[in-house]
């Protein structure tokens, strides 16, 4: 008869819980190390004209593959980078990755290249110079750079923020308010920061055809954009019915799994 040593159950639970926390916990140092080790890469989701389905550009989305631990979704590490004051460093690295991919993306002046910009980065001294350098690296036939402003925290209405927005616009960039209709990216924000596009959050697109109040709000948001003369881009389009609904209401541009998932730069040419 073998005698198996009995490990107290509470100890097992503690070890499992510790392992769970260690996997979930992300430190600022881990993000900075990943930048140095070049563990981040970019993928690009096609944006199409909803009426003709013509390719109109891409949104750049960051990916992090931690060796030995697998992929970490941006929804997990971007909030950590924001709360630890790392967004300037991380976005500068992202802009460098996008600029390196620019040739293989094969975008021309008729296309758009959307990049996500968090409010905390927009409120830094280096922002305008970083964008100038980034746009310079895209060359003379560069696509229209669209800066998608996402605020998780309420953006300070400071002279620096206004100056940075104006500088980017003077360079030829357009501003889009991302995740419109959620959190802080709502009417108050629109009033304070002049933008060119509204990007309607995919939670509203999911509401299409469900009879939920979200569908009613979606109609109101599209109408609002029309009255303010702002172009609307919809994200998260997954079904033909959603695309048709948006097309019927005059929404010009869209992206979502119905058309394409985010792709490696090298795979974009084949998709087009
Ligand atoms: P977002 O800017 O709203 O980006 C859209 C998200 O929806 C992306 O998730 C994209 O992969 C996903 N998506 C696209 N089409 C569909 C669809 O049809 N169905 C569904 N269910 N999802 C779809 P992702 O790449 O995981 O990014 C999540 C968020 O992380 C982004 O939301 C953005 O806020 C942030 N993020 C991603 N890349 C960057 C970046 O380079 N810089 C910054 N500052 N934030 C980023
Ligand atoms: Ca976005
Ligand atoms: Ca969104």
PDB file of C-alpha atoms and ligand atoms in Angstrom:
ATOM      1  CA  UNK A   1       0.000   0.000   0.000  1.00  0.00           C
ATOM      2  CA  UNK A   2       1.493   3.315  -0.992  1.00  0.00           C
ATOM      3  CA  UNK A   3       1.059   6.273   1.290  1.00  0.00           C
ATOM      4  CA  UNK A   4       0.429   9.453  -0.671  1.00  0.00           C
ATOM      5  CA  UNK A   5       1.434  12.622   1.162  1.00  0.00           C
ATOM      6  CA  UNK A   6      -1.689  14.736   1.678  1.00  0.00           C
ATOM      7  CA  UNK A   7      -1.298  18.388   0.667  1.00  0.00           C
ATOM      8  CA  UNK A   8      -3.764  20.568   2.563  1.00  0.00           C
ATOM      9  CA  UNK A   9      -6.538  21.756   0.271  1.00  0.00           C
ATOM     10  CA  UNK A  10      -6.095  25.405   1.275  1.00  0.00           C
ATOM     11  CA  UNK A  11      -2.442  25.212   0.132  1.00  0.00           C
ATOM     12  CA  UNK A  12      -3.487  23.900  -3.293  1.00  0.00           C
ATOM     13  CA  UNK A  13      -6.011  26.719  -3.629  1.00  0.00           C
ATOM     14  CA  UNK A  14      -3.412  29.304  -2.581  1.00  0.00           C
ATOM     15  CA  UNK A  15      -0.910  27.998  -5.166  1.00  0.00           C
ATOM     16  CA  UNK A  16      -3.549  27.945  -7.909  1.00  0.00           C
ATOM     17  CA  UNK A  17      -4.706  31.450  -6.972  1.00  0.00           C
ATOM     18  CA  UNK A  18      -1.107  32.731  -6.948  1.00  0.00           C
ATOM     19  CA  UNK A  19      -0.531  31.239 -10.420  1.00  0.00           C
ATOM     20  CA  UNK A  20      -3.733  32.842 -11.656  1.00  0.00           C
ATOM     21  CA  UNK A  21      -2.672  36.281 -10.312  1.00  0.00           C
ATOM     22  CA  UNK A  22       0.864  35.956 -11.700  1.00  0.00           C
ATOM     23  CA  UNK A  23      -0.565  35.247 -15.158  1.00  0.00           C
ATOM     24  CA  UNK A  24      -3.021  38.126 -14.923  1.00  0.00           C
ATOM     25  CA  UNK A  25      -0.733  40.697 -13.345  1.00  0.00           C
ATOM     26  CA  UNK A  26       1.001  42.977 -15.818  1.00  0.00           C
ATOM     27  CA  UNK A  27       3.661  45.345 -14.618  1.00  0.00           C
ATOM     28  CA  UNK A  28       4.908  48.524 -16.257  1.00  0.00           C
ATOM     29  CA  UNK A  29       8.326  46.856 -16.404  1.00  0.00           C
ATOM     30  CA  UNK A  30       6.935  43.925 -18.404  1.00  0.00           C
ATOM     31  CA  UNK A  31       5.542  46.345 -20.998  1.00  0.00           C
ATOM     32  CA  UNK A  32       8.795  48.322 -21.217  1.00  0.00           C
ATOM     33  CA  UNK A  33      10.764  45.074 -21.531  1.00  0.00           C
ATOM     34  CA  UNK A  34       8.427  43.935 -24.316  1.00  0.00           C
ATOM     35  CA  UNK A  35       9.077  47.197 -26.191  1.00  0.00           C
ATOM     36  CA  UNK A  36      12.846  46.656 -25.895  1.00  0.00           C
ATOM     37  CA  UNK A  37      12.554  43.010 -26.957  1.00  0.00           C
ATOM     38  CA  UNK A  38      10.322  43.951 -29.860  1.00  0.00           C
ATOM     39  CA  UNK A  39       7.489  41.659 -28.782  1.00  0.00           C
ATOM     40  CA  UNK A  40       4.780  43.985 -30.113  1.00  0.00           C
ATOM     41  CA  UNK A  41       3.654  43.854 -33.717  1.00  0.00           C
ATOM     42  CA  UNK A  42       0.861  45.457 -35.685  1.00  0.00           C
ATOM     43  CA  UNK A  43      -2.107  44.008 -37.552  1.00  0.00           C
ATOM     44  CA  UNK A  44      -4.319  45.968 -39.925  1.00  0.00           C
ATOM     45  CA  UNK A  45      -8.078  45.691 -40.299  1.00  0.00           C
ATOM     46  CA  UNK A  46      -9.443  46.734 -43.721  1.00  0.00           C
ATOM     47  CA  UNK A  47     -12.005  49.556 -43.850  1.00  0.00           C
ATOM     48  CA  UNK A  48     -14.414  49.442 -46.807  1.00  0.00           C
ATOM     49  CA  UNK A  49     -16.859  51.812 -48.485  1.00  0.00           C
ATOM     50  CA  UNK A  50     -20.211  50.266 -47.520  1.00  0.00           C
ATOM     51  CA  UNK A  51     -21.940  51.089 -50.834  1.00  0.00           C
ATOM     52  CA  UNK A  52     -19.324  49.679 -53.250  1.00  0.00           C
ATOM     53  CA  UNK A  53     -17.291  47.501 -50.835  1.00  0.00           C
ATOM     54  CA  UNK A  54     -14.188  49.191 -52.281  1.00  0.00           C
ATOM     55  CA  UNK A  55     -11.127  49.018 -50.045  1.00  0.00           C
ATOM     56  CA  UNK A  56     -10.648  52.414 -48.447  1.00  0.00           C
ATOM     57  CA  UNK A  57      -7.873  51.867 -45.902  1.00  0.00           C
ATOM     58  CA  UNK A  58      -6.964  50.182 -42.623  1.00  0.00           C
ATOM     59  CA  UNK A  59      -6.974  50.592 -38.866  1.00  0.00           C
ATOM     60  CA  UNK A  60      -3.678  49.672 -37.191  1.00  0.00           C
ATOM     61  CA  UNK A  61      -4.153  47.490 -34.079  1.00  0.00           C
ATOM     62  CA  UNK A  62      -1.361  46.413 -31.771  1.00  0.00           C
ATOM     63  CA  UNK A  63      -0.674  42.793 -30.778  1.00  0.00           C
ATOM     64  CA  UNK A  64       1.554  41.458 -28.007  1.00  0.00           C
ATOM     65  CA  UNK A  65       2.829  37.906 -28.027  1.00  0.00           C
ATOM     66  CA  UNK A  66       4.637  37.105 -24.756  1.00  0.00           C
ATOM     67  CA  UNK A  67       7.110  34.276 -25.377  1.00  0.00           C
ATOM     68  CA  UNK A  68       6.038  31.258 -23.359  1.00  0.00           C
ATOM     69  CA  UNK A  69       2.780  32.915 -22.279  1.00  0.00           C
ATOM     70  CA  UNK A  70       0.912  33.534 -25.516  1.00  0.00           C
ATOM     71  CA  UNK A  71      -1.020  36.558 -26.711  1.00  0.00           C
ATOM     72  CA  UNK A  72      -2.064  39.361 -24.393  1.00  0.00           C
ATOM     73  CA  UNK A  73      -5.090  41.288 -25.744  1.00  0.00           C
ATOM     74  CA  UNK A  74      -4.741  45.091 -26.031  1.00  0.00           C
ATOM     75  CA  UNK A  75      -7.778  45.519 -23.786  1.00  0.00           C
ATOM     76  CA  UNK A  76      -5.562  44.111 -21.003  1.00  0.00           C
ATOM     77  CA  UNK A  77      -2.263  45.889 -21.508  1.00  0.00           C
ATOM     78  CA  UNK A  78      -3.367  49.301 -22.872  1.00  0.00           C
ATOM     79  CA  UNK A  79      -5.182  50.201 -19.608  1.00  0.00           C
ATOM     80  CA  UNK A  80      -2.042  49.189 -17.659  1.00  0.00           C
ATOM     81  CA  UNK A  81       0.147  51.322 -19.956  1.00  0.00           C
ATOM     82  CA  UNK A  82      -2.288  54.205 -19.490  1.00  0.00           C
ATOM     83  CA  UNK A  83      -2.431  53.964 -15.715  1.00  0.00           C
ATOM     84  CA  UNK A  84       1.380  53.631 -15.446  1.00  0.00           C
ATOM     85  CA  UNK A  85       2.149  56.631 -17.665  1.00  0.00           C
ATOM     86  CA  UNK A  86       3.547  54.507 -20.496  1.00  0.00           C
ATOM     87  CA  UNK A  87       1.265  55.513 -23.346  1.00  0.00           C
ATOM     88  CA  UNK A  88       3.732  57.996 -24.871  1.00  0.00           C
ATOM     89  CA  UNK A  89       6.509  55.387 -24.948  1.00  0.00           C
ATOM     90  CA  UNK A  90       4.216  52.635 -26.212  1.00  0.00           C
ATOM     91  CA  UNK A  91       2.511  54.765 -28.888  1.00  0.00           C
ATOM     92  CA  UNK A  92       5.865  56.065 -30.127  1.00  0.00           C
ATOM     93  CA  UNK A  93       6.921  52.431 -30.535  1.00  0.00           C
ATOM     94  CA  UNK A  94       3.609  51.630 -32.291  1.00  0.00           C
ATOM     95  CA  UNK A  95       4.101  54.553 -34.693  1.00  0.00           C
ATOM     96  CA  UNK A  96       7.576  53.213 -35.464  1.00  0.00           C
ATOM     97  CA  UNK A  97       6.144  49.716 -36.173  1.00  0.00           C
ATOM     98  CA  UNK A  98       3.450  51.181 -38.468  1.00  0.00           C
ATOM     99  CA  UNK A  99       5.992  53.321 -40.332  1.00  0.00           C
ATOM    100  CA  UNK A 100       8.162  50.201 -40.871  1.00  0.00           C
ATOM    101  CA  UNK A 101       5.116  48.338 -42.264  1.00  0.00           C
ATOM    102  CA  UNK A 102       4.114  51.243 -44.519  1.00  0.00           C
ATOM    103  CA  UNK A 103       5.742  49.952 -47.724  1.00  0.00           C
ATOM    104  CA  UNK A 104       4.194  46.466 -47.483  1.00  0.00           C
ATOM    105  CA  UNK A 105       0.780  47.983 -46.715  1.00  0.00           C
ATOM    106  CA  UNK A 106       0.871  49.571 -50.171  1.00  0.00           C
ATOM    107  CA  UNK A 107      -1.501  52.411 -49.276  1.00  0.00           C
ATOM    108  CA  UNK A 108      -1.786  55.456 -51.536  1.00  0.00           C
ATOM    109  CA  UNK A 109      -3.106  58.992 -51.103  1.00  0.00           C
ATOM    110  CA  UNK A 110      -6.671  57.734 -51.754  1.00  0.00           C
ATOM    111  CA  UNK A 111      -6.501  55.458 -48.685  1.00  0.00           C
ATOM    112  CA  UNK A 112      -6.754  56.088 -44.965  1.00  0.00           C
ATOM    113  CA  UNK A 113      -4.438  54.798 -42.270  1.00  0.00           C
ATOM    114  CA  UNK A 114      -6.120  54.962 -38.863  1.00  0.00           C
ATOM    115  CA  UNK A 115      -4.037  54.851 -35.688  1.00  0.00           C
ATOM    116  CA  UNK A 116      -5.402  54.741 -32.123  1.00  0.00           C
ATOM    117  CA  UNK A 117      -4.357  57.623 -29.899  1.00  0.00           C
ATOM    118  CA  UNK A 118      -5.165  57.628 -26.214  1.00  0.00           C
ATOM    119  CA  UNK A 119      -6.034  60.873 -24.463  1.00  0.00           C
ATOM    120  CA  UNK A 120      -3.081  60.605 -22.100  1.00  0.00           C
ATOM    121  CA  UNK A 121      -0.648  60.596 -25.051  1.00  0.00           C
ATOM    122  CA  UNK A 122      -2.398  63.502 -26.762  1.00  0.00           C
ATOM    123  CA  UNK A 123      -1.828  65.532 -23.606  1.00  0.00           C
ATOM    124  CA  UNK A 124       1.996  65.252 -23.809  1.00  0.00           C
ATOM    125  CA  UNK A 125       4.543  67.800 -25.051  1.00  0.00           C
ATOM    126  CA  UNK A 126       6.119  65.327 -27.493  1.00  0.00           C
ATOM    127  CA  UNK A 127       2.881  64.459 -29.321  1.00  0.00           C
ATOM    128  CA  UNK A 128       2.989  66.991 -32.188  1.00  0.00           C
ATOM    129  CA  UNK A 129       6.643  66.305 -33.011  1.00  0.00           C
ATOM    130  CA  UNK A 130       6.090  62.515 -32.869  1.00  0.00           C
ATOM    131  CA  UNK A 131       3.190  62.794 -35.354  1.00  0.00           C
ATOM    132  CA  UNK A 132       5.190  65.090 -37.623  1.00  0.00           C
ATOM    133  CA  UNK A 133       8.042  62.586 -37.721  1.00  0.00           C
ATOM    134  CA  UNK A 134       5.646  59.661 -38.250  1.00  0.00           C
ATOM    135  CA  UNK A 135       3.882  61.346 -41.164  1.00  0.00           C
ATOM    136  CA  UNK A 136       7.232  62.335 -42.671  1.00  0.00           C
ATOM    137  CA  UNK A 137       8.290  58.660 -42.654  1.00  0.00           C
ATOM    138  CA  UNK A 138       5.176  57.703 -44.655  1.00  0.00           C
ATOM    139  CA  UNK A 139       6.531  59.608 -47.661  1.00  0.00           C
ATOM    140  CA  UNK A 140       4.969  62.058 -50.125  1.00  0.00           C
ATOM    141  CA  UNK A 141       2.228  59.714 -51.438  1.00  0.00           C
ATOM    142  CA  UNK A 142       1.160  58.857 -47.948  1.00  0.00           C
ATOM    143  CA  UNK A 143      -2.372  57.801 -47.045  1.00  0.00           C
ATOM    144  CA  UNK A 144      -4.646  60.127 -45.102  1.00  0.00           C
ATOM    145  CA  UNK A 145      -3.655  59.611 -41.468  1.00  0.00           C
ATOM    146  CA  UNK A 146      -6.693  59.346 -39.205  1.00  0.00           C
ATOM    147  CA  UNK A 147      -6.049  59.686 -35.485  1.00  0.00           C
ATOM    148  CA  UNK A 148      -8.699  57.760 -33.539  1.00  0.00           C
ATOM    149  CA  UNK A 149      -9.037  59.406 -30.173  1.00  0.00           C
ATOM    150  CA  UNK A 150     -10.045  57.052 -27.381  1.00  0.00           C
ATOM    151  CA  UNK A 151     -10.450  58.391 -23.908  1.00  0.00           C
ATOM    152  CA  UNK A 152     -10.801  56.026 -21.028  1.00  0.00           C
ATOM    153  CA  UNK A 153     -10.239  58.881 -18.636  1.00  0.00           C
ATOM    154  CA  UNK A 154     -11.831  62.251 -19.277  1.00  0.00           C
ATOM    155  CA  UNK A 155      -9.452  64.247 -21.458  1.00  0.00           C
ATOM    156  CA  UNK A 156      -8.296  67.544 -19.941  1.00  0.00           C
ATOM    157  CA  UNK A 157      -9.488  70.520 -21.966  1.00  0.00           C
ATOM    158  CA  UNK A 158      -6.029  72.119 -21.868  1.00  0.00           C
ATOM    159  CA  UNK A 159      -4.280  74.522 -24.239  1.00  0.00           C
ATOM    160  CA  UNK A 160      -1.705  71.779 -24.911  1.00  0.00           C
ATOM    161  CA  UNK A 161      -4.382  69.301 -26.057  1.00  0.00           C
ATOM    162  CA  UNK A 162      -5.947  71.901 -28.341  1.00  0.00           C
ATOM    163  CA  UNK A 163      -2.510  72.878 -29.673  1.00  0.00           C
ATOM    164  CA  UNK A 164      -1.604  69.233 -30.375  1.00  0.00           C
ATOM    165  CA  UNK A 165      -4.885  68.564 -32.154  1.00  0.00           C
ATOM    166  CA  UNK A 166      -4.419  71.682 -34.303  1.00  0.00           C
ATOM    167  CA  UNK A 167      -0.797  70.793 -35.120  1.00  0.00           C
ATOM    168  CA  UNK A 168      -1.742  67.300 -36.320  1.00  0.00           C
ATOM    169  CA  UNK A 169      -4.543  68.747 -38.411  1.00  0.00           C
ATOM    170  CA  UNK A 170      -2.169  71.313 -39.930  1.00  0.00           C
ATOM    171  CA  UNK A 171       0.037  68.379 -41.016  1.00  0.00           C
ATOM    172  CA  UNK A 172      -2.967  66.868 -42.842  1.00  0.00           C
ATOM    173  CA  UNK A 173      -4.181  64.353 -40.254  1.00  0.00           C
ATOM    174  CA  UNK A 174      -7.892  63.890 -39.544  1.00  0.00           C
ATOM    175  CA  UNK A 175      -9.398  63.313 -36.117  1.00  0.00           C
ATOM    176  CA  UNK A 176     -11.940  60.641 -35.328  1.00  0.00           C
ATOM    177  CA  UNK A 177     -13.743  60.171 -32.017  1.00  0.00           C
ATOM    178  CA  UNK A 178     -13.438  56.437 -31.286  1.00  0.00           C
ATOM    179  CA  UNK A 179     -15.979  54.307 -29.393  1.00  0.00           C
ATOM    180  CA  UNK A 180     -18.512  57.084 -29.829  1.00  0.00           C
ATOM    181  CA  UNK A 181     -21.480  56.717 -27.517  1.00  0.00           C
ATOM    182  CA  UNK A 182     -19.554  54.917 -24.771  1.00  0.00           C
ATOM    183  CA  UNK A 183     -17.870  56.150 -21.587  1.00  0.00           C
ATOM    184  CA  UNK A 184     -16.387  59.589 -21.951  1.00  0.00           C
ATOM    185  CA  UNK A 185     -16.520  59.623 -25.741  1.00  0.00           C
ATOM    186  CA  UNK A 186     -19.903  61.225 -25.956  1.00  0.00           C
ATOM    187  CA  UNK A 187     -21.593  64.531 -26.495  1.00  0.00           C
ATOM    188  CA  UNK A 188     -19.561  66.485 -23.946  1.00  0.00           C
ATOM    189  CA  UNK A 189     -16.389  65.400 -25.704  1.00  0.00           C
ATOM    190  CA  UNK A 190     -17.720  66.330 -29.128  1.00  0.00           C
ATOM    191  CA  UNK A 191     -18.523  69.775 -27.841  1.00  0.00           C
ATOM    192  CA  UNK A 192     -14.993  70.314 -26.541  1.00  0.00           C
ATOM    193  CA  UNK A 193     -12.881  68.709 -29.253  1.00  0.00           C
ATOM    194  CA  UNK A 194     -13.624  69.331 -32.902  1.00  0.00           C
ATOM    195  CA  UNK A 195     -13.296  66.089 -34.915  1.00  0.00           C
ATOM    196  CA  UNK A 196     -13.831  65.049 -38.547  1.00  0.00           C
ATOM    197  CA  UNK A 197     -15.270  61.545 -38.023  1.00  0.00           C
ATOM    198  CA  UNK A 198     -17.315  59.652 -35.506  1.00  0.00           C
ATOM    199  CA  UNK A 199     -16.499  56.003 -35.017  1.00  0.00           C
ATOM    200  CA  UNK A 200     -19.564  54.287 -33.657  1.00  0.00           C
ATOM    201  CA  UNK A 201     -18.768  51.603 -31.118  1.00  0.00           C
ATOM    202  CA  UNK A 202     -19.532  48.025 -32.059  1.00  0.00           C
ATOM    203  CA  UNK A 203     -21.897  47.596 -29.097  1.00  0.00           C
ATOM    204  CA  UNK A 204     -24.393  49.709 -31.110  1.00  0.00           C
ATOM    205  CA  UNK A 205     -23.884  47.672 -34.271  1.00  0.00           C
ATOM    206  CA  UNK A 206     -24.647  44.515 -32.275  1.00  0.00           C
ATOM    207  CA  UNK A 207     -28.000  46.090 -31.369  1.00  0.00           C
ATOM    208  CA  UNK A 208     -29.176  46.194 -35.016  1.00  0.00           C
ATOM    209  CA  UNK A 209     -32.240  44.032 -35.559  1.00  0.00           C
ATOM    210  CA  UNK A 210     -32.548  43.085 -31.891  1.00  0.00           C
ATOM    211  CA  UNK A 211     -35.295  45.568 -31.046  1.00  0.00           C
ATOM    212  CA  UNK A 212     -33.118  46.866 -28.216  1.00  0.00           C
ATOM    213  CA  UNK A 213     -32.819  50.519 -27.248  1.00  0.00           C
ATOM    214  CA  UNK A 214     -29.266  50.449 -28.657  1.00  0.00           C
ATOM    215  CA  UNK A 215     -30.695  50.352 -32.189  1.00  0.00           C
ATOM    216  CA  UNK A 216     -32.716  53.508 -31.484  1.00  0.00           C
ATOM    217  CA  UNK A 217     -29.637  55.238 -30.073  1.00  0.00           C
ATOM    218  CA  UNK A 218     -27.661  54.133 -33.149  1.00  0.00           C
ATOM    219  CA  UNK A 219     -30.154  55.911 -35.436  1.00  0.00           C
ATOM    220  CA  UNK A 220     -29.837  59.020 -33.265  1.00  0.00           C
ATOM    221  CA  UNK A 221     -26.032  58.926 -33.425  1.00  0.00           C
ATOM    222  CA  UNK A 222     -26.068  58.599 -37.236  1.00  0.00           C
ATOM    223  CA  UNK A 223     -28.527  61.477 -37.468  1.00  0.00           C
ATOM    224  CA  UNK A 224     -26.425  63.589 -35.128  1.00  0.00           C
ATOM    225  CA  UNK A 225     -23.313  62.995 -37.233  1.00  0.00           C
ATOM    226  CA  UNK A 226     -25.200  64.032 -40.381  1.00  0.00           C
ATOM    227  CA  UNK A 227     -26.396  67.266 -38.774  1.00  0.00           C
ATOM    228  CA  UNK A 228     -22.859  68.053 -37.605  1.00  0.00           C
ATOM    229  CA  UNK A 229     -21.488  67.196 -41.034  1.00  0.00           C
ATOM    230  CA  UNK A 230     -19.232  64.465 -39.669  1.00  0.00           C
ATOM    231  CA  UNK A 231     -18.376  61.265 -41.536  1.00  0.00           C
ATOM    232  CA  UNK A 232     -19.429  58.076 -39.753  1.00  0.00           C
ATOM    233  CA  UNK A 233     -17.321  54.931 -39.593  1.00  0.00           C
ATOM    234  CA  UNK A 234     -18.879  51.798 -38.062  1.00  0.00           C
ATOM    235  CA  UNK A 235     -16.842  49.056 -36.488  1.00  0.00           C
ATOM    236  CA  UNK A 236     -17.695  45.461 -35.621  1.00  0.00           C
ATOM    237  CA  UNK A 237     -19.899  44.716 -38.658  1.00  0.00           C
ATOM    238  CA  UNK A 238     -20.371  40.953 -38.584  1.00  0.00           C
ATOM    239  CA  UNK A 239     -23.479  40.297 -40.691  1.00  0.00           C
ATOM    240  CA  UNK A 240     -24.830  41.270 -44.083  1.00  0.00           C
ATOM    241  CA  UNK A 241     -27.977  42.583 -42.346  1.00  0.00           C
ATOM    242  CA  UNK A 242     -25.911  44.990 -40.221  1.00  0.00           C
ATOM    243  CA  UNK A 243     -24.026  46.231 -43.308  1.00  0.00           C
ATOM    244  CA  UNK A 244     -27.310  46.760 -45.205  1.00  0.00           C
ATOM    245  CA  UNK A 245     -28.876  48.627 -42.270  1.00  0.00           C
ATOM    246  CA  UNK A 246     -25.930  51.031 -42.058  1.00  0.00           C
ATOM    247  CA  UNK A 247     -25.719  51.445 -45.839  1.00  0.00           C
ATOM    248  CA  UNK A 248     -29.443  52.335 -45.973  1.00  0.00           C
ATOM    249  CA  UNK A 249     -28.840  55.075 -43.433  1.00  0.00           C
ATOM    250  CA  UNK A 250     -26.005  56.588 -45.445  1.00  0.00           C
ATOM    251  CA  UNK A 251     -23.089  55.396 -43.314  1.00  0.00           C
ATOM    252  CA  UNK A 252     -20.133  55.628 -45.671  1.00  0.00           C
ATOM    253  CA  UNK A 253     -17.433  53.440 -44.159  1.00  0.00           C
ATOM    254  CA  UNK A 254     -17.275  50.264 -42.140  1.00  0.00           C
ATOM    255  CA  UNK A 255     -15.046  47.504 -40.861  1.00  0.00           C
ATOM    256  CA  UNK A 256     -15.696  44.165 -39.212  1.00  0.00           C
ATOM    257  CA  UNK A 257     -15.327  40.413 -39.491  1.00  0.00           C
ATOM    258  CA  UNK A 258     -17.900  40.374 -42.337  1.00  0.00           C
ATOM    259  CA  UNK A 259     -15.241  41.953 -44.539  1.00  0.00           C
ATOM    260  CA  UNK A 260     -11.975  40.931 -42.865  1.00  0.00           C
ATOM    261  CA  UNK A 261     -10.358  40.264 -39.521  1.00  0.00           C
ATOM    262  CA  UNK A 262      -7.227  42.288 -38.682  1.00  0.00           C
ATOM    263  CA  UNK A 263      -4.448  41.053 -41.008  1.00  0.00           C
ATOM    264  CA  UNK A 264      -0.669  40.992 -41.017  1.00  0.00           C
ATOM    265  CA  UNK A 265       0.730  43.756 -43.246  1.00  0.00           C
ATOM    266  CA  UNK A 266       2.113  41.125 -45.631  1.00  0.00           C
ATOM    267  CA  UNK A 267      -1.344  39.488 -46.025  1.00  0.00           C
ATOM    268  CA  UNK A 268      -3.207  42.695 -46.852  1.00  0.00           C
ATOM    269  CA  UNK A 269      -2.214  42.744 -50.536  1.00  0.00           C
ATOM    270  CA  UNK A 270      -3.624  39.213 -51.032  1.00  0.00           C
ATOM    271  CA  UNK A 271      -6.914  40.190 -49.323  1.00  0.00           C
ATOM    272  CA  UNK A 272      -7.321  43.230 -51.570  1.00  0.00           C
TER     273      UNK A 272
HETATM  274  P1  LIG B   1     -11.010  49.673 -30.976  1.00  0.00           P
HETATM  275  O1  LIG B   1     -10.108  50.794 -31.364  1.00  0.00           O
HETATM  276  O2  LIG B   1     -12.464  49.979 -30.812  1.00  0.00           O
HETATM  277  O3  LIG B   1     -10.743  48.537 -32.047  1.00  0.00           O
HETATM  278  C1  LIG B   1     -11.724  47.660 -32.522  1.00  0.00           C
HETATM  279  C2  LIG B   1     -11.622  46.305 -31.877  1.00  0.00           C
HETATM  280  O4  LIG B   1     -12.674  45.479 -32.375  1.00  0.00           O
HETATM  281  C3  LIG B   1     -10.344  45.563 -32.207  1.00  0.00           C
HETATM  282  O5  LIG B   1     -10.034  44.750 -31.068  1.00  0.00           O
HETATM  283  C4  LIG B   1     -10.744  44.673 -33.394  1.00  0.00           C
HETATM  284  O6  LIG B   1      -9.915  43.538 -33.549  1.00  0.00           O
HETATM  285  C5  LIG B   1     -12.143  44.292 -32.939  1.00  0.00           C
HETATM  286  N1  LIG B   1     -13.009  43.947 -34.071  1.00  0.00           N
HETATM  287  C6  LIG B   1     -12.937  44.350 -35.344  1.00  0.00           C
HETATM  288  N2  LIG B   1     -13.957  43.865 -36.086  1.00  0.00           N
HETATM  289  C7  LIG B   1     -14.719  43.125 -35.235  1.00  0.00           C
HETATM  290  C8  LIG B   1     -15.926  42.361 -35.395  1.00  0.00           C
HETATM  291  O7  LIG B   1     -16.523  42.281 -36.461  1.00  0.00           O
HETATM  292  N3  LIG B   1     -16.408  41.752 -34.288  1.00  0.00           N
HETATM  293  C9  LIG B   1     -15.783  41.819 -33.077  1.00  0.00           C
HETATM  294  N4  LIG B   1     -16.335  41.170 -32.050  1.00  0.00           N
HETATM  295  N5  LIG B   1     -14.648  42.544 -32.891  1.00  0.00           N
HETATM  296  C10 LIG B   1     -14.124  43.179 -33.958  1.00  0.00           C
HETATM  297  P2  LIG B   1      -8.558  44.695 -30.484  1.00  0.00           P
HETATM  298  O8  LIG B   1      -7.563  44.702 -31.599  1.00  0.00           O
HETATM  299  O9  LIG B   1      -8.530  43.583 -29.498  1.00  0.00           O
HETATM  300  O10 LIG B   1      -8.419  46.080 -29.751  1.00  0.00           O
HETATM  301  C11 LIG B   1      -9.174  46.391 -28.628  1.00  0.00           C
HETATM  302  C12 LIG B   1      -8.960  47.829 -28.225  1.00  0.00           C
HETATM  303  O11 LIG B   1      -7.616  48.045 -27.788  1.00  0.00           O
HETATM  304  C13 LIG B   1      -9.158  48.798 -29.398  1.00  0.00           C
HETATM  305  O12 LIG B   1     -10.533  49.034 -29.576  1.00  0.00           O
HETATM  306  C14 LIG B   1      -8.374  50.016 -28.905  1.00  0.00           C
HETATM  307  O13 LIG B   1      -9.131  50.758 -27.974  1.00  0.00           O
HETATM  308  C15 LIG B   1      -7.224  49.343 -28.174  1.00  0.00           C
HETATM  309  N6  LIG B   1      -6.070  49.276 -29.114  1.00  0.00           N
HETATM  310  C16 LIG B   1      -5.769  48.338 -30.038  1.00  0.00           C
HETATM  311  N7  LIG B   1      -4.638  48.663 -30.703  1.00  0.00           N
HETATM  312  C17 LIG B   1      -4.239  49.857 -30.193  1.00  0.00           C
HETATM  313  C18 LIG B   1      -3.131  50.740 -30.452  1.00  0.00           C
HETATM  314  O14 LIG B   1      -2.275  50.502 -31.348  1.00  0.00           O
HETATM  315  N8  LIG B   1      -3.042  51.884 -29.695  1.00  0.00           N
HETATM  316  C19 LIG B   1      -3.975  52.182 -28.725  1.00  0.00           C
HETATM  317  N9  LIG B   1      -3.823  53.330 -28.042  1.00  0.00           N
HETATM  318  N10 LIG B   1      -5.024  51.398 -28.458  1.00  0.00           N
HETATM  319  C20 LIG B   1      -5.155  50.241 -29.175  1.00  0.00           C
HETATM  320 CA1  LIG B   2     -10.076  52.381 -32.892  1.00  0.00          CA
HETATM  321 CA1  LIG B   3     -14.702  50.219 -30.118  1.00  0.00          CA
END
